[in-house]
Coordinates of C-alpha atoms in Angstrom, one line a residue:
X1 CA 119.4 84.6 45.2
X2 CA 123.0 84.0 44.1
X3 CA 124.0 85.2 40.6
X4 CA 127.1 86.0 38.5
X5 CA 127.7 89.6 37.5
X6 CA 129.8 88.5 34.6
X7 CA 131.2 91.7 33.2
X8 CA 132.7 92.7 36.6
X9 CA 133.9 89.1 37.3
X10 CA 131.7 89.0 40.5
X11 CA 129.3 86.8 42.3
X12 CA 126.6 88.5 44.3
X13 CA 123.7 87.6 46.5
X14 CA 120.4 89.3 46.8
X15 CA 118.0 89.1 49.7
X16 CA 114.6 88.7 48.0
X17 CA 112.7 90.0 51.1
X18 CA 114.8 93.1 51.8
X19 CA 116.1 93.6 48.2
X20 CA 119.6 94.1 49.7
X21 CA 122.5 93.1 47.4
X22 CA 125.9 92.0 48.6
X23 CA 129.1 91.1 46.8
X24 CA 130.7 87.8 47.7
X25 CA 133.6 87.9 45.1
X26 CA 134.7 90.7 42.9
X27 CA 135.4 94.4 43.3
X28 CA 135.3 96.2 39.9
X29 CA 135.4 96.1 36.1
X30 CA 139.2 95.9 35.8
X31 CA 139.7 93.5 38.8
X32 CA 139.8 90.0 37.3
X33 CA 142.1 87.1 37.4
X34 CA 142.4 83.6 38.9
X35 CA 143.0 83.6 42.7
X36 CA 141.6 81.3 45.3
X37 CA 141.7 81.6 49.1
X38 CA 139.9 84.2 51.1
X39 CA 137.0 85.5 49.1
X40 CA 137.8 89.0 50.2
X41 CA 140.9 88.8 48.0
X42 CA 139.7 86.2 45.4
X43 CA 139.6 86.9 41.7
X44 CA 137.4 85.4 39.0
X45 CA 137.3 86.0 35.2
X46 CA 133.9 86.4 33.6
X47 CA 132.0 83.8 35.6
X48 CA 128.7 82.6 34.1
X49 CA 127.0 79.7 35.8
X50 CA 126.0 79.6 39.5
X51 CA 124.5 76.7 41.4
X52 CA 124.0 75.6 45.0
X53 CA 125.3 72.4 46.6
X54 CA 124.5 72.1 50.2
X55 CA 125.6 75.3 52.0
X56 CA 128.1 76.1 49.3
X57 CA 128.0 78.1 46.0
X58 CA 129.4 76.6 42.8
X59 CA 130.6 78.9 40.1
X60 CA 131.6 78.4 36.5
X61 CA 134.7 80.6 36.3
X62 CA 134.3 80.7 32.6
X63 CA 137.4 82.5 31.2
X64 CA 139.6 80.7 33.7
X65 CA 138.2 77.4 32.4
X66 CA 137.4 76.2 36.0
X67 CA 134.7 75.3 38.4
X68 CA 135.1 76.8 41.9
X69 CA 133.3 76.3 45.2
X70 CA 132.6 79.2 47.5
X71 CA 132.5 78.2 51.2
X72 CA 130.4 81.1 52.4
X73 CA 130.5 80.0 56.0
X74 CA 134.3 80.2 56.3
X75 CA 134.8 82.9 53.6
X76 CA 137.0 80.9 51.2
X77 CA 136.9 79.9 47.6
X78 CA 138.7 76.8 46.0
X79 CA 139.0 75.3 42.6
X80 CA 137.3 71.8 42.4
X81 CA 137.9 71.0 38.7
X82 CA 141.7 70.4 38.7
X83 CA 142.4 67.7 36.1
X84 CA 139.1 68.4 34.3
X85 CA 139.7 69.7 30.8
X86 CA 137.2 72.5 30.3
X87 CA 137.1 75.2 27.8
X88 CA 134.9 78.2 28.8
X89 CA 132.4 76.3 31.0
X90 CA 129.0 78.1 31.0
X91 CA 125.8 76.9 32.6
X92 CA 126.0 74.5 35.6
X93 CA 123.3 72.6 37.4
X94 CA 123.3 70.4 40.5
X95 CA 121.4 67.2 41.0
X96 CA 122.3 65.4 44.2
X97 CA 126.1 65.1 44.2
X98 CA 126.3 65.4 40.4
X99 CA 127.3 68.7 38.8
X100 CA 126.3 69.1 35.2
X101 CA 128.6 71.5 33.3
X102 CA 128.1 73.0 29.8
X103 CA 131.6 72.6 28.5
X104 CA 130.9 75.2 25.9
X105 CA 133.8 75.2 23.5
X106 CA 134.0 71.4 23.6
X107 CA 130.4 71.1 22.6
X108 CA 129.5 68.7 25.3
X109 CA 128.0 68.3 28.8
X110 CA 130.2 67.0 31.6
X111 CA 128.8 65.1 34.6
X112 CA 131.1 65.7 37.6
X113 CA 130.8 63.9 40.9
X114 CA 131.2 66.5 43.6
X115 CA 132.1 63.8 46.2
X116 CA 134.6 61.7 44.3
X117 CA 135.8 64.1 41.7
X118 CA 135.1 61.5 38.9
X119 CA 133.7 62.8 35.7
X120 CA 132.4 61.7 32.4
X121 CA 130.8 63.1 29.3
X122 CA 127.0 63.1 29.6
X123 CA 125.7 61.5 26.4
X124 CA 122.5 62.6 24.9
X125 CA 121.1 60.0 22.5
X126 CA 118.0 59.7 20.4
X127 CA 116.3 62.9 21.4
X128 CA 115.0 63.7 17.9
X129 CA 114.5 60.2 16.6
X130 CA 110.8 59.7 17.0
X131 CA 109.9 63.3 16.0
X132 CA 112.1 63.2 12.9
X133 CA 110.9 59.8 11.7
X134 CA 107.2 60.8 12.1
X135 CA 107.7 64.0 10.3
X136 CA 109.3 62.3 7.3
X137 CA 106.8 59.5 7.2
X138 CA 103.7 61.6 7.5
X139 CA 104.2 64.9 5.8
X140 CA 107.2 65.1 3.5
X141 CA 106.5 64.3 -0.2
X142 CA 109.0 62.3 -2.2
X143 CA 111.0 64.1 -4.8
X144 CA 112.9 62.2 -7.5
X145 CA 116.6 63.1 -8.1
X146 CA 118.4 61.9 -11.2
X147 CA 122.0 61.0 -10.5
X148 CA 125.0 59.3 -12.2
X149 CA 125.3 56.3 -9.9
X150 CA 128.9 55.7 -8.9
X151 CA 129.7 59.3 -8.3
X152 CA 129.1 61.6 -5.3
X153 CA 126.0 63.7 -4.9
X154 CA 126.3 67.4 -3.9
X155 CA 123.2 68.8 -2.1
X156 CA 122.7 72.5 -2.4
X157 CA 120.2 73.6 0.3
X158 CA 118.5 77.0 0.6
X159 CA 115.5 78.8 2.0
X160 CA 113.4 81.8 0.8
X161 CA 112.1 84.0 3.6
X162 CA 108.7 85.7 3.7
X163 CA 108.5 89.5 4.1
X164 CA 109.4 90.6 7.6
X165 CA 111.8 87.8 8.5
X166 CA 115.5 87.0 7.7
X167 CA 118.1 84.4 8.4
X168 CA 119.6 84.5 11.9
X169 CA 123.2 85.6 11.4
X170 CA 124.4 84.0 14.6
X171 CA 122.8 80.5 14.7
X172 CA 124.7 77.8 12.9
X173 CA 123.1 75.9 10.0
X174 CA 122.8 72.2 10.7
X175 CA 122.5 69.6 7.9
X176 CA 121.5 66.0 8.2
X177 CA 121.4 63.3 5.5
X178 CA 120.5 59.7 6.0
X179 CA 119.0 56.7 4.3
X180 CA 115.2 56.7 5.1
X181 CA 114.5 54.7 8.2
X182 CA 118.1 54.3 9.2
X183 CA 119.3 55.3 12.7
X184 CA 120.2 58.9 13.3
X185 CA 123.7 57.7 14.4
X186 CA 124.3 56.6 10.7
X187 CA 123.5 60.1 9.3
X188 CA 125.9 62.4 7.6
X189 CA 126.0 65.7 9.5
X190 CA 127.5 69.1 9.1
X191 CA 127.3 72.5 10.8
X192 CA 128.0 75.8 9.2
X193 CA 128.9 79.0 11.0
X194 CA 128.6 81.8 10.2
X195 CA 125.4 80.8 8.4
X196 CA 125.2 81.5 4.7
X197 CA 122.7 80.2 2.1
X198 CA 122.8 78.2 -0.1
X199 CA 124.8 75.7 1.9
X200 CA 126.3 72.5 0.4
X201 CA 127.0 69.0 1.6
X202 CA 128.5 66.1 -0.4
X203 CA 127.3 62.6 -0.1
X204 CA 130.0 60.0 -1.0
X205 CA 129.2 57.4 -3.7
X206 CA 129.3 54.5 -1.2
X207 CA 126.3 56.0 0.6
X208 CA 124.1 56.1 -2.5
X209 CA 122.0 53.3 -4.0
X210 CA 119.8 53.5 -7.0
X211 CA 116.1 53.7 -6.2
X212 CA 116.6 54.3 -2.4
X213 CA 115.0 57.0 -0.3
X214 CA 117.1 59.6 1.6
X215 CA 116.0 62.1 4.2
X216 CA 117.5 65.5 4.2
X217 CA 117.2 68.2 7.0
X218 CA 118.3 71.8 7.1
X219 CA 118.1 73.3 10.6
X220 CA 118.2 77.1 10.8
X221 CA 116.7 80.0 12.7
X222 CA 115.0 83.1 11.4
X223 CA 114.4 86.5 13.1
X224 CA 111.7 89.0 12.7
X225 CA 112.7 92.5 11.5
X226 CA 110.2 94.4 13.7
X227 CA 110.8 95.8 17.1
X228 CA 110.1 92.5 18.9
X229 CA 113.2 90.8 17.5
X230 CA 111.7 87.3 17.8
X231 CA 114.0 84.5 16.7
X232 CA 112.6 81.0 15.8
X233 CA 114.3 77.7 15.0
X234 CA 113.0 75.9 11.9
X235 CA 113.7 72.5 10.4
X236 CA 113.2 72.2 6.6
X237 CA 112.9 68.6 5.4
X238 CA 113.0 66.8 2.1
X239 CA 112.7 63.1 1.1
X240 CA 114.6 62.2 -2.0
X241 CA 114.5 59.1 -4.2
X242 CA 117.7 58.7 -6.1
X243 CA 117.3 57.3 -9.7
X244 CA 120.1 56.5 -12.1
X245 CA 120.5 58.6 -15.2
X246 CA 123.9 58.7 -16.9
X247 CA 123.3 62.2 -18.3
X248 CA 122.2 63.7 -15.0
X249 CA 123.9 66.5 -13.1
X250 CA 125.5 65.5 -9.8
X251 CA 124.0 68.5 -7.9
X252 CA 120.5 68.5 -6.3
X253 CA 119.3 72.0 -5.5
X254 CA 116.6 72.1 -2.9
X255 CA 114.8 75.1 -1.4
X256 CA 111.7 75.8 0.8
X257 CA 109.9 79.0 1.6
X258 CA 109.9 79.9 5.3
X259 CA 106.9 81.9 6.7
X260 CA 106.5 83.3 10.2
X261 CA 105.1 80.9 12.8
X262 CA 102.6 83.5 14.0
X263 CA 101.1 83.7 10.5
X264 CA 100.7 80.0 10.0
X265 CA 98.0 77.6 11.0
X266 CA 100.0 76.0 13.8
X267 CA 101.1 72.8 12.0
X268 CA 104.5 71.3 12.1
X269 CA 107.4 73.5 10.8
X270 CA 107.7 71.3 7.7
X271 CA 104.1 72.0 6.9
X272 CA 104.5 75.7 7.4
X273 CA 107.0 75.9 4.5
X274 CA 105.9 75.6 0.9
X275 CA 108.3 73.5 -1.2
X276 CA 109.6 75.3 -4.2
X277 CA 110.2 72.7 -7.0
X278 CA 113.4 73.6 -8.6

């Protein structure tokens, strides 16, 4: 078993049969840097991901923003990601000759060819399309929102938490607004970190049409306050019908109550939360 011992900038191996642990790279808490060559003298800086390719070990040298290859047979380590713009790469995974890299601070996944050195961004498309459409169509009631057509609409989204749970202070809040039935690629999106409720999003006037339906999502995570410290992602959903009213406010305030999953009947997250009409 090969693993990164991140805080001491080391890569170690453990024999699962004898339970013996040996260090390949790294020598102590204050010994870190960026040095290739003989692994006895090599330095890493807070490595995270480790993967195997053939007889070699690949390492995400996170704080050096590099991917390195350890040739265990000849005792050397080399950088293989020169020219690849990474910012704190984290997890890595190998499939054939393709290395997939979590390019953490660029919010993307990189597909890197270990033979040719070619790379491209690995695009993830449509993963939530079917689930989101079904949830809106089947279970989300329509709420009428009066609006002065021709102006922008400000959405104020919030949540009320049942006893024993609270908003996760580290997970970003994600907001999505789109015309009902339109592709997810046409949606207006926003992410908020650190998370704080209520959270606002402004929809420009050119995106609003009288009588049309709009789907709104608020993605958040809650944590329990007991000793288990369980954290659970939740998606709150609304379906709005915009109706023209010259005297109306331009702010729509929406909120739902979030209850712990373990206390619910096991339905979808949108059905676990009771809509508060206000």
